[in-house]
C-alpha positions as a printed Julia matrix, in Angstrom:
86×3 Matrix{Float64}:
   0.0     0.0    0.0
   1.02    3.55  -0.63
  -0.11    6.69   1.19
  -3.57    6.59   2.75
  -5.8     9.49   1.72
  -6.66   11.96   4.49
 -10.4    11.27   4.07
  -9.77    7.53   4.55
  -7.58    8.16   7.6
 -10.34   10.24   9.16
 -12.91    7.49   8.51
 -10.63    4.85  10.03
 -10.09    6.91  13.2
 -13.7     8.08  13.6
 -15.68    5.07  12.34
 -13.66    1.88  11.89
 -11.55    1.79  15.06
 -14.47    2.54  17.42
 -16.43   -0.31  15.8
 -13.42   -2.57  16.04
 -13.13   -1.84  19.76
 -16.72   -2.93  20.4
 -16.31   -6.13  18.39
 -15.38   -9.54  19.83
 -12.0    -9.39  18.03
  -9.11  -10.4   20.31
  -6.17  -10.13  17.95
  -5.31   -8.83  14.52
  -2.44   -9.57  12.15
  -1.07   -6.87   9.9
   1.06   -7.44   6.82
   3.64   -4.65   6.96
   3.76   -2.29   4.01
   7.1    -1.65   2.36
   6.15    2.04   2.15
   7.58    3.97   5.12
   4.95    6.72   4.89
   2.14    4.15   4.92
   3.55    2.59   8.1
   3.88    6.04   9.7
   0.28    6.91   8.78
  -1.05    3.7   10.32
   0.9     4.29  13.53
  -0.37    7.88  13.62
  -4.0     6.74  13.17
  -3.65    4.26  16.03
  -2.22    6.97  18.28
  -4.93    9.49  17.33
  -7.64    6.94  18.1
  -6.16    6.03  21.48
  -4.99    2.61  20.38
  -6.77   -0.7   20.05
  -7.56   -1.3   23.69
  -7.18   -5.0   24.54
  -6.86   -6.13  20.93
  -3.43   -7.63  20.29
  -1.97   -6.54  16.96
   1.17   -8.03  15.49
   2.98   -7.13  12.29
   4.19   -9.75   9.82
   6.14   -9.75   6.58
   3.96  -12.34   4.85
   0.5   -13.85   4.92
   1.63  -17.38   5.84
   3.28  -16.2    9.07
   0.26  -14.05   9.93
  -2.21  -16.89   9.39
  -0.07  -19.28  11.43
  -0.14  -16.83  14.36
  -3.88  -16.2   14.01
  -4.63  -19.95  14.04
  -2.67  -20.53  17.26
  -4.69  -20.9   20.47
  -5.29  -17.48  21.98
  -3.15  -16.56  24.94
  -3.59  -13.22  26.65
  -0.82  -10.88  25.53
   0.04   -7.29  26.35
  -1.45   -5.1   23.59
   1.0    -3.16  21.46
  -0.3     0.15  20.1
   1.8     0.14  16.95
   2.24   -3.6   16.62
   5.33   -5.64  17.24
   7.41   -6.8   14.34
   7.68  -10.56  14.14
């Protein structure tokens, strides 16, 4: 992904993240973008929204690693606002 349009960033912060926080989601995998500005924008959106609460987010370099982590039995982890590279 490249840069995220300002209008889309606003929607994510105001609409998507609040809905995500009220969902039953416990963890989320993110495939890290190669674009530095995209990664910075995502981190900024998470900070502006106050983070993801108790949802554990982890960054991955590929889909296979992400799916393997998501399929593992859930164990309570300390949430990481910007994700933790794995």
